[in-house]
PDB file of C-alpha atoms in Angstrom:
ATOM      1  CA  ASN W   7       0.000   0.000   0.000  1.00  0.00           C
ATOM      2  CA  THR W   8       2.533   2.585  -1.147  1.00  0.00           C
ATOM      3  CA  LEU W   9       2.733   4.955  -4.083  1.00  0.00           C
ATOM      4  CA  ILE W  10       5.902   3.182  -5.283  1.00  0.00           C
ATOM      5  CA  GLY W  11       4.185  -0.213  -5.154  1.00  0.00           C
ATOM      6  CA  GLU W  12       1.203   1.121  -7.075  1.00  0.00           C
ATOM      7  CA  SER W  13       3.549   2.665  -9.644  1.00  0.00           C
ATOM      8  CA  PHE W  14       5.011  -0.737 -10.448  1.00  0.00           C
ATOM      9  CA  ARG W  15       1.539  -2.282 -10.607  1.00  0.00           C
ATOM     10  CA  SER W  16       0.592   0.423 -13.099  1.00  0.00           C
ATOM     11  CA  LEU W  17       3.694  -0.357 -15.164  1.00  0.00           C
ATOM     12  CA  ARG W  18       2.784  -4.056 -15.075  1.00  0.00           C
ATOM     13  CA  ALA W  19      -0.720  -3.272 -16.312  1.00  0.00           C
ATOM     14  CA  ARG W  20       0.616  -1.248 -19.233  1.00  0.00           C
ATOM     15  CA  LEU W  21       3.044  -3.979 -20.226  1.00  0.00           C
ATOM     16  CA  ARG W  22       0.310  -6.618 -20.178  1.00  0.00           C
ATOM     17  CA  PHE W  23      -1.261  -5.024 -23.242  1.00  0.00           C
ATOM     18  CA  MET W  24       1.687  -6.268 -25.290  1.00  0.00           C
ATOM     19  CA  MET W  25       1.767  -9.746 -23.757  1.00  0.00           C
ATOM     20  CA  LYS W  26       0.185 -12.534 -25.778  1.00  0.00           C
ATOM     21  CA  LYS W  27      -1.671 -15.340 -24.078  1.00  0.00           C
ATOM     22  CA  ASP W  28       0.317 -18.577 -23.733  1.00  0.00           C
ATOM     23  CA  LYS W  29       3.520 -16.849 -24.861  1.00  0.00           C
ATOM     24  CA  SER W  30       6.387 -15.771 -22.631  1.00  0.00           C
ATOM     25  CA  VAL W  31       7.700 -12.209 -22.793  1.00  0.00           C
ATOM     26  CA  ILE W  32      11.286 -10.963 -22.424  1.00  0.00           C
ATOM     27  CA  LEU W  33      11.767  -7.472 -20.951  1.00  0.00           C
ATOM     28  CA  THR W  34      15.160  -5.779 -20.687  1.00  0.00           C
ATOM     29  CA  ILE W  35      15.718  -2.921 -18.258  1.00  0.00           C
ATOM     30  CA  THR W  36      18.631  -0.588 -18.879  1.00  0.00           C
ATOM     31  CA  SER W  37      19.764   3.011 -18.379  1.00  0.00           C
ATOM     32  CA  THR W  38      22.297   5.506 -19.662  1.00  0.00           C
ATOM     33  CA  ASN W  39      24.731   5.239 -16.778  1.00  0.00           C
ATOM     34  CA  THR W  40      25.093   3.733 -13.307  1.00  0.00           C
ATOM     35  CA  GLU W  41      23.088   4.801 -10.215  1.00  0.00           C
ATOM     36  CA  GLU W  42      19.907   5.448 -12.204  1.00  0.00           C
ATOM     37  CA  GLY W  43      17.898   2.624 -10.639  1.00  0.00           C
ATOM     38  CA  LYS W  44      17.689  -0.049 -13.332  1.00  0.00           C
ATOM     39  CA  THR W  45      18.298  -2.906 -10.864  1.00  0.00           C
ATOM     40  CA  PHE W  46      15.787  -1.392  -8.421  1.00  0.00           C
ATOM     41  CA  CYS W  47      13.210  -1.288 -11.219  1.00  0.00           C
ATOM     42  CA  SER W  48      14.108  -4.793 -12.412  1.00  0.00           C
ATOM     43  CA  VAL W  49      13.638  -6.293  -8.936  1.00  0.00           C
ATOM     44  CA  ASN W  50      10.343  -4.533  -8.264  1.00  0.00           C
ATOM     45  CA  LEU W  51       8.861  -5.188 -11.696  1.00  0.00           C
ATOM     46  CA  ALA W  52       9.748  -8.878 -11.427  1.00  0.00           C
ATOM     47  CA  SER W  53       8.167  -8.945  -7.968  1.00  0.00           C
ATOM     48  CA  VAL W  54       4.828  -7.462  -9.041  1.00  0.00           C
ATOM     49  CA  PHE W  55       4.584  -9.851 -11.980  1.00  0.00           C
ATOM     50  CA  ALA W  56       5.240 -12.768  -9.615  1.00  0.00           C
ATOM     51  CA  LEU W  57       2.638 -11.465  -7.159  1.00  0.00           C
ATOM     52  CA  SER W  58       0.071 -11.431  -9.966  1.00  0.00           C
ATOM     53  CA  GLY W  59       0.576 -15.165 -10.488  1.00  0.00           C
ATOM     54  CA  LYS W  60       2.938 -15.016 -13.472  1.00  0.00           C
ATOM     55  CA  LYS W  61       5.836 -17.443 -13.328  1.00  0.00           C
ATOM     56  CA  THR W  62       8.687 -14.942 -13.384  1.00  0.00           C
ATOM     57  CA  ILE W  63      12.471 -15.097 -13.566  1.00  0.00           C
ATOM     58  CA  LEU W  64      14.882 -12.201 -13.018  1.00  0.00           C
ATOM     59  CA  VAL W  65      18.187 -12.586 -14.876  1.00  0.00           C
ATOM     60  CA  GLY W  66      21.195 -10.538 -13.758  1.00  0.00           C
ATOM     61  CA  PHE W  67      22.956  -9.801 -17.039  1.00  0.00           C
ATOM     62  CA  ASP W  68      25.012  -6.941 -15.605  1.00  0.00           C
ATOM     63  CA  LEU W  69      28.134  -9.092 -15.348  1.00  0.00           C
ATOM     64  CA  ARG W  70      30.413  -6.159 -14.494  1.00  0.00           C
ATOM     65  CA  LYS W  71      28.462  -5.022 -11.421  1.00  0.00           C
ATOM     66  CA  PRO W  72      26.253  -7.943 -10.369  1.00  0.00           C
ATOM     67  CA  ARG W  73      23.811  -7.140  -7.526  1.00  0.00           C
ATOM     68  CA  ILE W  74      21.028  -9.711  -7.730  1.00  0.00           C
ATOM     69  CA  ALA W  75      22.776 -12.257  -5.487  1.00  0.00           C
ATOM     70  CA  LYS W  76      23.186  -9.778  -2.632  1.00  0.00           C
ATOM     71  CA  ILE W  77      19.629  -8.474  -2.913  1.00  0.00           C
ATOM     72  CA  PHE W  78      18.087 -11.951  -2.721  1.00  0.00           C
ATOM     73  CA  ASP W  79      20.793 -13.477  -0.504  1.00  0.00           C
ATOM     74  CA  VAL W  80      21.710 -16.334  -2.851  1.00  0.00           C
ATOM     75  CA  ASN W  81      25.023 -17.926  -3.836  1.00  0.00           C
ATOM     76  CA  SER W  82      27.084 -15.205  -5.506  1.00  0.00           C
ATOM     77  CA  ARG W  83      29.558 -17.640  -7.078  1.00  0.00           C
ATOM     78  CA  ASN W  84      27.123 -19.787  -9.047  1.00  0.00           C
ATOM     79  CA  GLY W  85      25.687 -17.457 -11.632  1.00  0.00           C
ATOM     80  CA  LEU W  86      25.205 -16.458 -15.211  1.00  0.00           C
ATOM     81  CA  SER W  87      28.897 -15.989 -16.023  1.00  0.00           C
ATOM     82  CA  SER W  88      29.512 -19.673 -15.221  1.00  0.00           C
ATOM     83  CA  TYR W  89      26.647 -20.765 -17.481  1.00  0.00           C
ATOM     84  CA  LEU W  90      27.785 -18.587 -20.382  1.00  0.00           C
ATOM     85  CA  SER W  91      31.306 -20.007 -20.071  1.00  0.00           C
ATOM     86  CA  ASP W  92      29.891 -23.564 -20.112  1.00  0.00           C
ATOM     87  CA  GLN W  93      30.863 -24.391 -16.516  1.00  0.00           C
ATOM     88  CA  LEU W  94      27.439 -24.777 -14.871  1.00  0.00           C
ATOM     89  CA  SER W  95      23.982 -25.853 -16.012  1.00  0.00           C
ATOM     90  CA  LEU W  96      20.847 -23.707 -15.984  1.00  0.00           C
ATOM     91  CA  GLU W  97      19.543 -25.613 -12.962  1.00  0.00           C
ATOM     92  CA  GLU W  98      22.726 -24.866 -11.008  1.00  0.00           C
ATOM     93  CA  ILE W  99      22.456 -21.092 -11.480  1.00  0.00           C
ATOM     94  CA  SER W 100      18.670 -20.739 -10.936  1.00  0.00           C
ATOM     95  CA  PHE W 101      17.553 -19.932  -7.386  1.00  0.00           C
ATOM     96  CA  LEU W 102      14.056 -19.980  -5.967  1.00  0.00           C
ATOM     97  CA  THR W 103      13.262 -16.991  -3.764  1.00  0.00           C
ATOM     98  CA  LYS W 104      11.024 -16.763  -0.712  1.00  0.00           C
ATOM     99  CA  TYR W 105       8.406 -15.186  -2.961  1.00  0.00           C
ATOM    100  CA  ASP W 106       5.962 -17.387  -4.855  1.00  0.00           C
ATOM    101  CA  ASN W 107       6.496 -17.555  -8.629  1.00  0.00           C
ATOM    102  CA  LEU W 108       9.831 -15.686  -8.509  1.00  0.00           C
ATOM    103  CA  THR W 109      13.163 -17.258  -9.504  1.00  0.00           C
ATOM    104  CA  VAL W 110      16.457 -15.395  -9.942  1.00  0.00           C
ATOM    105  CA  ILE W 111      19.661 -15.990 -11.869  1.00  0.00           C
ATOM    106  CA  PRO W 112      22.478 -13.867 -10.374  1.00  0.00           C
ATOM    107  CA  GLY W 113      25.378 -12.587 -12.438  1.00  0.00           C
ATOM    108  CA  GLY W 114      27.942 -14.805 -10.720  1.00  0.00           C
ATOM    109  CA  GLU W 115      31.642 -14.073 -10.531  1.00  0.00           C
ATOM    110  CA  ILE W 116      32.829 -11.107 -12.597  1.00  0.00           C
ATOM    111  CA  PRO W 117      34.406 -12.493 -15.807  1.00  0.00           C
ATOM    112  CA  PRO W 118      37.325 -10.960 -17.716  1.00  0.00           C
ATOM    113  CA  ASN W 119      35.325 -10.972 -20.980  1.00  0.00           C
ATOM    114  CA  PRO W 120      31.680 -10.020 -20.280  1.00  0.00           C
ATOM    115  CA  SER W 121      30.899  -8.710 -23.774  1.00  0.00           C
ATOM    116  CA  GLU W 122      32.146 -11.889 -25.421  1.00  0.00           C
ATOM    117  CA  LEU W 123      30.081 -14.026 -23.051  1.00  0.00           C
ATOM    118  CA  VAL W 124      26.907 -12.015 -23.681  1.00  0.00           C
ATOM    119  CA  SER W 125      27.349 -12.244 -27.449  1.00  0.00           C
ATOM    120  CA  SER W 126      27.996 -16.008 -27.377  1.00  0.00           C
ATOM    121  CA  GLU W 127      25.608 -18.725 -28.556  1.00  0.00           C
ATOM    122  CA  TYR W 128      24.928 -19.605 -24.910  1.00  0.00           C
ATOM    123  CA  THR W 129      22.873 -16.429 -24.481  1.00  0.00           C
ATOM    124  CA  SER W 130      20.412 -17.463 -27.177  1.00  0.00           C
ATOM    125  CA  ALA W 131      20.315 -20.980 -25.767  1.00  0.00           C
ATOM    126  CA  LEU W 132      19.556 -19.576 -22.304  1.00  0.00           C
ATOM    127  CA  PHE W 133      16.536 -17.576 -23.463  1.00  0.00           C
ATOM    128  CA  ASN W 134      15.222 -20.464 -25.536  1.00  0.00           C
ATOM    129  CA  GLU W 135      15.215 -22.610 -22.397  1.00  0.00           C
ATOM    130  CA  LEU W 136      13.734 -19.912 -20.160  1.00  0.00           C
ATOM    131  CA  LYS W 137      10.846 -19.322 -22.550  1.00  0.00           C
ATOM    132  CA  LYS W 138       9.802 -22.937 -22.079  1.00  0.00           C
ATOM    133  CA  SER W 139       9.323 -22.523 -18.322  1.00  0.00           C
ATOM    134  CA  TYR W 140       8.509 -18.876 -17.514  1.00  0.00           C
ATOM    135  CA  ASP W 141       5.759 -16.420 -18.390  1.00  0.00           C
ATOM    136  CA  VAL W 142       7.862 -13.307 -17.783  1.00  0.00           C
ATOM    137  CA  ILE W 143      11.641 -12.972 -18.159  1.00  0.00           C
ATOM    138  CA  ILE W 144      13.051  -9.740 -16.689  1.00  0.00           C
ATOM    139  CA  VAL W 145      16.620  -8.943 -17.741  1.00  0.00           C
ATOM    140  CA  ASP W 146      18.705  -6.518 -15.672  1.00  0.00           C
ATOM    141  CA  THR W 147      21.245  -5.320 -18.245  1.00  0.00           C
ATOM    142  CA  PRO W 148      24.346  -3.123 -17.984  1.00  0.00           C
ATOM    143  CA  PRO W 149      23.879   0.595 -18.806  1.00  0.00           C
ATOM    144  CA  VAL W 150      23.431   0.813 -22.571  1.00  0.00           C
ATOM    145  CA  GLY W 151      25.134   4.203 -22.594  1.00  0.00           C
ATOM    146  CA  LEU W 152      28.384   2.681 -21.322  1.00  0.00           C
ATOM    147  CA  VAL W 153      28.831  -0.811 -22.773  1.00  0.00           C
ATOM    148  CA  SER W 154      27.588  -2.815 -25.743  1.00  0.00           C
ATOM    149  CA  ASP W 155      26.192  -5.766 -23.757  1.00  0.00           C
ATOM    150  CA  ALA W 156      22.737  -4.237 -23.293  1.00  0.00           C
ATOM    151  CA  ARG W 157      22.441  -3.452 -27.003  1.00  0.00           C
ATOM    152  CA  ILE W 158      23.007  -7.137 -27.819  1.00  0.00           C
ATOM    153  CA  LEU W 159      20.275  -8.174 -25.395  1.00  0.00           C
ATOM    154  CA  MET W 160      17.805  -5.639 -26.811  1.00  0.00           C
ATOM    155  CA  ASP W 161      17.602  -7.595 -30.052  1.00  0.00           C
ATOM    156  CA  ILE W 162      16.394 -10.639 -28.123  1.00  0.00           C
ATOM    157  CA  ALA W 163      13.786  -8.820 -26.033  1.00  0.00           C
ATOM    158  CA  ASP W 164      10.109  -8.235 -26.786  1.00  0.00           C
ATOM    159  CA  CYS W 165      10.296  -4.818 -25.136  1.00  0.00           C
ATOM    160  CA  ASN W 166      13.111  -2.646 -23.790  1.00  0.00           C
ATOM    161  CA  LEU W 167      12.584  -0.385 -20.789  1.00  0.00           C
ATOM    162  CA  TYR W 168      14.911   2.561 -20.284  1.00  0.00           C
ATOM    163  CA  VAL W 169      15.249   4.012 -16.772  1.00  0.00           C
ATOM    164  CA  VAL W 170      15.664   7.777 -16.425  1.00  0.00           C
ATOM    165  CA  ARG W 171      16.313   9.119 -12.917  1.00  0.00           C
ATOM    166  CA  GLU W 172      15.558  12.665 -11.890  1.00  0.00           C
ATOM    167  CA  GLY W 173      18.635  14.574 -10.786  1.00  0.00           C
ATOM    168  CA  VAL W 174      21.005  11.810 -11.929  1.00  0.00           C
ATOM    169  CA  THR W 175      20.537  11.138 -15.631  1.00  0.00           C
ATOM    170  CA  VAL W 176      22.509  13.607 -17.761  1.00  0.00           C
ATOM    171  CA  LYS W 177      20.212  14.956 -20.480  1.00  0.00           C
ATOM    172  CA  GLU W 178      22.913  15.204 -23.130  1.00  0.00           C
ATOM    173  CA  HIS W 179      24.013  11.602 -22.576  1.00  0.00           C
ATOM    174  CA  LEU W 180      20.394  10.422 -22.596  1.00  0.00           C
ATOM    175  CA  THR W 181      19.633  12.264 -25.840  1.00  0.00           C
ATOM    176  CA  GLN W 182      22.688  10.879 -27.611  1.00  0.00           C
ATOM    177  CA  THR W 183      22.142   7.301 -26.436  1.00  0.00           C
ATOM    178  CA  VAL W 184      18.442   7.248 -27.334  1.00  0.00           C
ATOM    179  CA  SER W 185      19.191   8.805 -30.736  1.00  0.00           C
ATOM    180  CA  ASN W 186      21.653   5.991 -31.413  1.00  0.00           C
ATOM    181  CA  LEU W 187      19.087   3.364 -30.427  1.00  0.00           C
ATOM    182  CA  LEU W 188      16.434   4.902 -32.673  1.00  0.00           C
ATOM    183  CA  GLU W 189      18.877   5.031 -35.589  1.00  0.00           C
ATOM    184  CA  GLN W 190      19.524   1.331 -35.024  1.00  0.00           C
ATOM    185  CA  ASN W 191      15.768   0.626 -35.144  1.00  0.00           C
ATOM    186  CA  VAL W 192      15.541  -0.855 -31.661  1.00  0.00           C
ATOM    187  CA  GLY W 193      12.013  -2.192 -31.281  1.00  0.00           C
ATOM    188  CA  CYS W 194       9.534  -1.451 -28.477  1.00  0.00           C
ATOM    189  CA  LEU W 195      11.459   1.138 -26.482  1.00  0.00           C
ATOM    190  CA  GLY W 196       9.729   2.472 -23.363  1.00  0.00           C
ATOM    191  CA  PHE W 197      10.820   4.718 -20.509  1.00  0.00           C
ATOM    192  CA  ILE W 198      10.561   4.461 -16.724  1.00  0.00           C
ATOM    193  CA  MET W 199      10.797   7.768 -14.867  1.00  0.00           C
ATOM    194  CA  ASN W 200      12.493   6.918 -11.568  1.00  0.00           C
ATOM    195  CA  ASP W 201      12.732   8.875  -8.306  1.00  0.00           C
ATOM    196  CA  VAL W 202      10.547  11.741  -9.521  1.00  0.00           C
ATOM    197  CA  THR W 203       9.966  14.187  -6.654  1.00  0.00           C
ATOM    198  CA  SER W 204       8.917  17.349  -8.471  1.00  0.00           C
ATOM    199  CA  ILE W 205       5.212  16.454  -8.626  1.00  0.00           C
ATOM    200  CA  SER W 206       3.774  18.461  -5.752  1.00  0.00           C
ATOM    201  CA  LYS W 207       0.332  19.155  -7.155  1.00  0.00           C
ATOM    202  CA  GLY W 208      -2.282  17.334  -9.144  1.00  0.00           C
ATOM    203  CA  TYR W 209      -2.874  13.593  -9.168  1.00  0.00           C
ATOM    204  CA  GLY W 210       0.571  12.708  -7.772  1.00  0.00           C
ATOM    205  CA  TYR W 211      -0.047  14.875  -4.708  1.00  0.00           C
ATOM    206  CA  TYR W 212      -3.466  13.396  -3.979  1.00  0.00           C
ATOM    207  CA  ALA W 213      -2.229   9.847  -4.608  1.00  0.00           C
ATOM    208  CA  SER W 214       0.402  10.277  -1.887  1.00  0.00           C
ATOM    209  CA  GLY W 215      -2.270  11.348   0.553  1.00  0.00           C
ATOM    210  CA  TYR W 216      -4.556   8.515  -0.482  1.00  0.00           C
ATOM    211  CA  PHE W 217      -2.001   5.812   0.326  1.00  0.00           C
ATOM    212  CA  ALA W 218      -0.953   7.542   3.556  1.00  0.00           C
ATOM    213  CA  ASP W 219      -4.554   7.538   4.764  1.00  0.00           C
ATOM    214  CA  GLU W 220      -4.997   3.901   3.793  1.00  0.00           C
ATOM    215  CA  THR W 221      -1.894   2.904   5.752  1.00  0.00           C
ATOM    216  CA  ASN W 222      -3.083   4.779   8.848  1.00  0.00           C
ATOM    217  CA  ASN W 223      -6.449   3.053   8.733  1.00  0.00           C
TER     218      ASN W 223
END
C-alpha cells in the first residue's frame, strides 16, 4: 500500500497489453549510466509480476556489477557468467526466492570478458530454455550508454525499458544514447521515470495522501 508499489503495478498493467496469451515475454531494463535505478526497477517489476501469479524469472545480465545475489541473498559464485562459459547448467544457477512464482539468476563471478560471453551462442540458448518454463523474463542489463552488452540483449527482447532518474541522468548523454538506439531501429522502447519528486500538485499529490490515509487506517 505505497505509491511506489502502485507505480510498479501500473507499469505491469501497461506492459500486459503487449503480452500474448500462452507466450512468454522478455523485458530488458537498462539506463544511460550507473546509479539510475535499473536494478531497483528490475527487482520490483519482477516482484509485481510474480505477485500477480505469473511465473517470473529475473536474470542478472550486468556481469560487471552484479547485484542480484546480494539483494536476494543467494550464492554469488554460481551465476550467469559460469553458465555462459559452459561451466554450470541452468539448474545450477537458478535460485528460488522466498516469494511465490519468482526465480532469480544472479550474475555470478565477474568475468574478464563479459561482452564476449553475452554475445555467445549460450545467451540465445539460455533464453530459448527460459521461454519454455517462464511467463515473464526480466533482464537486468548493464547501462546501454556505457557498454555494448545491453544493445546485444535488446535484439532478443520483446520490449526494452529505459530508466531515467531525476537529478542523476545527464540529459545530453540520454539524448545521444536514445538517438543511437532509434537510428539502429531498436524495437519497443519504453521509458521508466524513476525517483521523480517534483510532482507536488495534481494527481501525484493526492495519490500520496490517499495511500498515507490507507496505511493509517
